[in-house]
Amino acid sequence: MLRKSQPAEAALGLSWPTLAHGLRDRSQRHPDRPALSFLTEESFLGSSRNGSAASLKVHPTATLTYGQLDARVTELAARLSVVAEPGDRAVLLFPPGLEFLIGFCAAQYAGMVPVPTSFPKPGRAMPRLDSAARDCQARVLLADSATLEGIDSNRVSESVNALIPVATDHLSHTVRVSGEGTERNWEFDSRLVGGDQLALLQYTSGSTSEPKGVMVSHQNLISNLESIRQAFCIESVPDDSDDYSRGVFWLPPFHDMGLIGGILEAIYVGGHTTLMGPRTFLQRPVRWLEAIAACHASISGAPNFAYQLCVDRIDPQCLDHLDLSGWELAFCGAEPISAETLQRFASRFARSGFRVSSFCPCYGLAESTLLAAGGVGSAEPRVISLDRDELARGRVATADPNGASPESLPPIDLVACGEPGWQTDVCVVDPESHQLCGHDQIGEIWLHGTSVTSGYWQRDQINADQFGARIANASHEKGYCRTGDLGFFRDGQLFVTGRRKDVIILRGRNHYPQDIEASIRAVGQNLVVQCVAVSIPGVQADVLAVVVEVSRHLDEEALPELVRKFRRQIIEDHEVDARRVLLVRPATIPLTTSGKVQRQACLRMLLEESITARHDWKQSQLGDTSGAVDLPPLPKRVAPDSVDQATSQIQTWLIAWLRSRDTVDSVQVSPETGFDEYGLDSLAAVELSGELEDWLGLELTPVLAWNYPTPAKLAQYLAEEMAGVAHSVDSDESMVEVDEDEDFEALLAEIESSED
């Protein structure tokens, strides 16, 4: 339950030393209250897209009450106590569902340290699991039985193969350790779960280095949950009341926002969370909003890209049956927040009852458990328009409302991320002098407080440097966490302007420029002198641009093909397409005195259009992508003698869809050109299959774009499928193996605020 007009009450659960104590307490006080439900794609089969809001229903496949959850957790904790010791690390590997929380809480009950990891497709290599298990010297692998059976021992490391497997859904799968007694007399021992002990290890993605495990203590966790409660103005309710808070979330539980903000916060406040898998949302974003409406959820949230996806993908005809008036708090964080995205979302869904005042922009990172700054309840987002030229120079200046000079860059709108969280000291500090910055002065964001963690697992030197920073000339000896993010304060509100490091964030996924540059060098080899990868502003979101110094001896006629090779390699290696590629002469890219590329200086040159290029290739992705494709009417079935006509209609739609995404110039579109030439990545393939399902009434999978790799081939297959004469791709034909689930889980796992 939200009370936006009232201040949050005193700390709710700080009488509990840990969340484990809180769960046991709630299981005794209101055992029959629902704690967690899960929605699959089948849960939405009963929802009526053309019906009224009152008729909209979704059907959870499973629900656990607080009493049931505690019973399952206690049973599993008893088994864990047989095979492991308090303090041992337990790696968690689960598909979307309820079993993750059972495993997570059971590890805490047993005094162990849960280590969430991303869920891969069965039978595949698991680099994140390998590195996490090796780094934390884990003892146990907690998973459901199907996942354990799907692990290929030849595709994982010795560290993973050495783990003791424990299935949460079939405890008979547990490997018993002889001579260590039985779990029958096991009881929860509060002495094993203390505030200073670790509540979890939250691993960063580690794209440019080995992943690092953020050490979140029970005190950090309980403090941050209280901070979130106060920022969201969630009030407690009597045990016998049904007016408890309700939330809907689709972010995966190995992501800190999905785990802490979506699941653990609900337990802390005694609420009810309904979960759905990331793919369920990505394939049809309307399902997220349908679930919020049908479950009468007052709280939900996601990164910025999810709100943008709703604007781009949800048909306006769906709005009439959505009632979002009960959605009181829509938080947004984990990546840069676009003022335009929030405005367009609020405008699009106003007719469904959504209010712009429901937004709650936030700032957080795993090193601060989760939330570091946010609003006190929801309110219309505060947006300021700044002079982009001044901001690029590190200065804050309001844009001239009467218009800037023709040579000036367009202004940039920034969204306030709210006030510092409960018991959190947020400072803006000059990263070189360590002096506090003044009002409207950009500096590095430093954090201190009970939610701020002690650092990374077994990284003493990094911890001393990053988590023990001191403010110059301060009257106290507080140690601060250096976030690497840049920002400033205005009127008590934190504005985040960028990052000291050069992480490129596209569609909520972190891309590291060194990795992209390595792909370019691998293709160009001795033809590439130097290269830089940066993100540049598009109309609605940042896009990737690369600047490549090429050999003087390279003929001009060879440059277009070299661009295509670079793009293909980037797509293959990183699932993202470059929207601008500049091939330049040697010595064009600015370097430091030690020979390192100056990416920010190069970015400035790009924005100023001051780079002289031998070949400058642009995709129209830099244009407006706001328009949705008008889907022409088509029968749900096609007669065998009308296949050619239907093929032509579908092919026309596919080309229009590609153009609407601005992935190609209209003069370049050809029905025979492969989708990979258009930069169709895994997320786009899911979007395409979802829209085709809505239009054609067929049951499709995202791999179609790879099995039928051109608009002409895909259109013919779909028309034949509708006519009932389609033939599947023969088993001996060349088919691309597409790792859908791992792509989407990786997409979401990369949405992190702090990375090395």
JSON list of C-alpha atoms in Angstrom, two decimals, residues 256-330:
[
{"chain": "A", "resi": 256, "resn": "ASP", "atom": "CA", "xyz": [20.09, -6.65, -8.28]},
{"chain": "A", "resi": 257, "resn": "MET", "atom": "CA", "xyz": [17.01, -4.60, -9.17]},
{"chain": "A", "resi": 258, "resn": "GLY", "atom": "CA", "xyz": [15.02, -7.76, -9.87]},
{"chain": "A", "resi": 259, "resn": "LEU", "atom": "CA", "xyz": [16.18, -9.52, -6.69]},
{"chain": "A", "resi": 260, "resn": "ILE", "atom": "CA", "xyz": [16.22, -6.73, -4.12]},
{"chain": "A", "resi": 261, "resn": "GLY", "atom": "CA", "xyz": [13.73, -4.25, -5.55]},
{"chain": "A", "resi": 262, "resn": "GLY", "atom": "CA", "xyz": [11.32, -6.79, -7.00]},
{"chain": "A", "resi": 263, "resn": "ILE", "atom": "CA", "xyz": [11.39, -9.78, -4.62]},
{"chain": "A", "resi": 264, "resn": "LEU", "atom": "CA", "xyz": [13.11, -9.13, -1.30]},
{"chain": "A", "resi": 265, "resn": "GLU", "atom": "CA", "xyz": [11.46, -5.74, -0.77]},
{"chain": "A", "resi": 266, "resn": "ALA", "atom": "CA", "xyz": [8.05, -7.41, -0.91]},
{"chain": "A", "resi": 267, "resn": "ILE", "atom": "CA", "xyz": [9.05, -9.84, 1.85]},
{"chain": "A", "resi": 268, "resn": "TYR", "atom": "CA", "xyz": [10.43, -6.98, 3.91]},
{"chain": "A", "resi": 269, "resn": "VAL", "atom": "CA", "xyz": [7.14, -5.02, 3.79]},
{"chain": "A", "resi": 270, "resn": "GLY", "atom": "CA", "xyz": [4.89, -8.11, 3.86]},
{"chain": "A", "resi": 271, "resn": "GLY", "atom": "CA", "xyz": [3.62, -7.56, 0.34]},
{"chain": "A", "resi": 272, "resn": "HIS", "atom": "CA", "xyz": [2.76, -9.81, -2.59]},
{"chain": "A", "resi": 273, "resn": "THR", "atom": "CA", "xyz": [4.95, -9.88, -5.71]},
{"chain": "A", "resi": 274, "resn": "THR", "atom": "CA", "xyz": [3.90, -11.40, -9.02]},
{"chain": "A", "resi": 275, "resn": "LEU", "atom": "CA", "xyz": [6.81, -12.38, -11.25]},
{"chain": "A", "resi": 276, "resn": "MET", "atom": "CA", "xyz": [7.14, -13.14, -14.94]},
{"chain": "A", "resi": 277, "resn": "GLY", "atom": "CA", "xyz": [10.13, -14.13, -17.03]},
{"chain": "A", "resi": 278, "resn": "PRO", "atom": "CA", "xyz": [12.14, -11.56, -18.99]},
{"chain": "A", "resi": 279, "resn": "ARG", "atom": "CA", "xyz": [11.34, -13.24, -22.27]},
{"chain": "A", "resi": 280, "resn": "THR", "atom": "CA", "xyz": [7.61, -13.15, -21.51]},
{"chain": "A", "resi": 281, "resn": "PHE", "atom": "CA", "xyz": [7.93, -9.37, -21.34]},
{"chain": "A", "resi": 282, "resn": "LEU", "atom": "CA", "xyz": [10.37, -8.92, -24.22]},
{"chain": "A", "resi": 283, "resn": "GLN", "atom": "CA", "xyz": [8.27, -10.90, -26.65]},
{"chain": "A", "resi": 284, "resn": "ARG", "atom": "CA", "xyz": [5.10, -8.96, -25.83]},
{"chain": "A", "resi": 285, "resn": "PRO", "atom": "CA", "xyz": [5.69, -5.91, -23.62]},
{"chain": "A", "resi": 286, "resn": "VAL", "atom": "CA", "xyz": [1.93, -5.45, -23.20]},
{"chain": "A", "resi": 287, "resn": "ARG", "atom": "CA", "xyz": [1.96, -8.48, -20.89]},
{"chain": "A", "resi": 288, "resn": "TRP", "atom": "CA", "xyz": [3.82, -6.44, -18.27]},
{"chain": "A", "resi": 289, "resn": "LEU", "atom": "CA", "xyz": [1.07, -3.83, -18.25]},
{"chain": "A", "resi": 290, "resn": "GLU", "atom": "CA", "xyz": [-1.67, -6.46, -18.43]},
{"chain": "A", "resi": 291, "resn": "ALA", "atom": "CA", "xyz": [-0.23, -8.13, -15.35]},
{"chain": "A", "resi": 292, "resn": "ILE", "atom": "CA", "xyz": [-0.06, -4.81, -13.48]},
{"chain": "A", "resi": 293, "resn": "ALA", "atom": "CA", "xyz": [-3.71, -4.13, -14.31]},
{"chain": "A", "resi": 294, "resn": "ALA", "atom": "CA", "xyz": [-5.00, -7.65, -13.61]},
{"chain": "A", "resi": 295, "resn": "CYS", "atom": "CA", "xyz": [-3.05, -8.07, -10.35]},
{"chain": "A", "resi": 296, "resn": "HIS", "atom": "CA", "xyz": [-4.05, -4.59, -9.11]},
{"chain": "A", "resi": 297, "resn": "ALA", "atom": "CA", "xyz": [-0.36, -3.84, -8.56]},
{"chain": "A", "resi": 298, "resn": "SER", "atom": "CA", "xyz": [0.54, -0.47, -7.09]},
{"chain": "A", "resi": 299, "resn": "ILE", "atom": "CA", "xyz": [4.31, -0.87, -7.56]},
{"chain": "A", "resi": 300, "resn": "SER", "atom": "CA", "xyz": [6.39, -1.90, -10.54]},
{"chain": "A", "resi": 301, "resn": "GLY", "atom": "CA", "xyz": [9.48, -0.68, -12.28]},
{"chain": "A", "resi": 302, "resn": "ALA", "atom": "CA", "xyz": [12.24, -1.40, -14.77]},
{"chain": "A", "resi": 303, "resn": "PRO", "atom": "CA", "xyz": [15.14, 0.21, -16.60]},
{"chain": "A", "resi": 304, "resn": "ASN", "atom": "CA", "xyz": [14.48, 2.98, -19.11]},
{"chain": "A", "resi": 305, "resn": "PHE", "atom": "CA", "xyz": [14.60, 0.70, -22.16]},
{"chain": "A", "resi": 306, "resn": "ALA", "atom": "CA", "xyz": [11.55, -1.25, -20.93]},
{"chain": "A", "resi": 307, "resn": "TYR", "atom": "CA", "xyz": [9.36, 1.87, -20.90]},
{"chain": "A", "resi": 308, "resn": "GLN", "atom": "CA", "xyz": [10.63, 2.74, -24.38]},
{"chain": "A", "resi": 309, "resn": "LEU", "atom": "CA", "xyz": [9.87, -0.78, -25.58]},
{"chain": "A", "resi": 310, "resn": "CYS", "atom": "CA", "xyz": [6.28, -0.39, -24.37]},
{"chain": "A", "resi": 311, "resn": "VAL", "atom": "CA", "xyz": [5.92, 2.83, -26.34]},
{"chain": "A", "resi": 312, "resn": "ASP", "atom": "CA", "xyz": [7.38, 1.29, -29.48]},
{"chain": "A", "resi": 313, "resn": "ARG", "atom": "CA", "xyz": [5.74, -2.13, -29.35]},
{"chain": "A", "resi": 314, "resn": "ILE", "atom": "CA", "xyz": [2.28, -1.86, -27.79]},
{"chain": "A", "resi": 315, "resn": "ASP", "atom": "CA", "xyz": [-0.57, -1.37, -30.22]},
{"chain": "A", "resi": 316, "resn": "PRO", "atom": "CA", "xyz": [-2.81, 1.58, -29.25]},
{"chain": "A", "resi": 317, "resn": "GLN", "atom": "CA", "xyz": [-5.80, -0.75, -29.65]},
{"chain": "A", "resi": 318, "resn": "CYS", "atom": "CA", "xyz": [-4.64, -2.56, -26.51]},
{"chain": "A", "resi": 319, "resn": "LEU", "atom": "CA", "xyz": [-4.98, 0.53, -24.35]},
{"chain": "A", "resi": 320, "resn": "ASP", "atom": "CA", "xyz": [-8.73, 0.46, -23.90]},
{"chain": "A", "resi": 321, "resn": "HIS", "atom": "CA", "xyz": [-8.69, -2.79, -21.91]},
{"chain": "A", "resi": 322, "resn": "LEU", "atom": "CA", "xyz": [-5.82, -1.68, -19.67]},
{"chain": "A", "resi": 323, "resn": "ASP", "atom": "CA", "xyz": [-6.57, -0.03, -16.35]},
{"chain": "A", "resi": 324, "resn": "LEU", "atom": "CA", "xyz": [-3.31, 1.38, -14.98]},
{"chain": "A", "resi": 325, "resn": "SER", "atom": "CA", "xyz": [-4.93, 3.80, -12.56]},
{"chain": "A", "resi": 326, "resn": "GLY", "atom": "CA", "xyz": [-3.83, 1.67, -9.61]},
{"chain": "A", "resi": 327, "resn": "TRP", "atom": "CA", "xyz": [-0.15, 1.84, -10.63]},
{"chain": "A", "resi": 328, "resn": "GLU", "atom": "CA", "xyz": [0.92, 4.37, -8.04]},
{"chain": "A", "resi": 329, "resn": "LEU", "atom": "CA", "xyz": [4.70, 4.04, -8.26]},
{"chain": "A", "resi": 330, "resn": "ALA", "atom": "CA", "xyz": [6.65, 3.31, -11.43]}
]
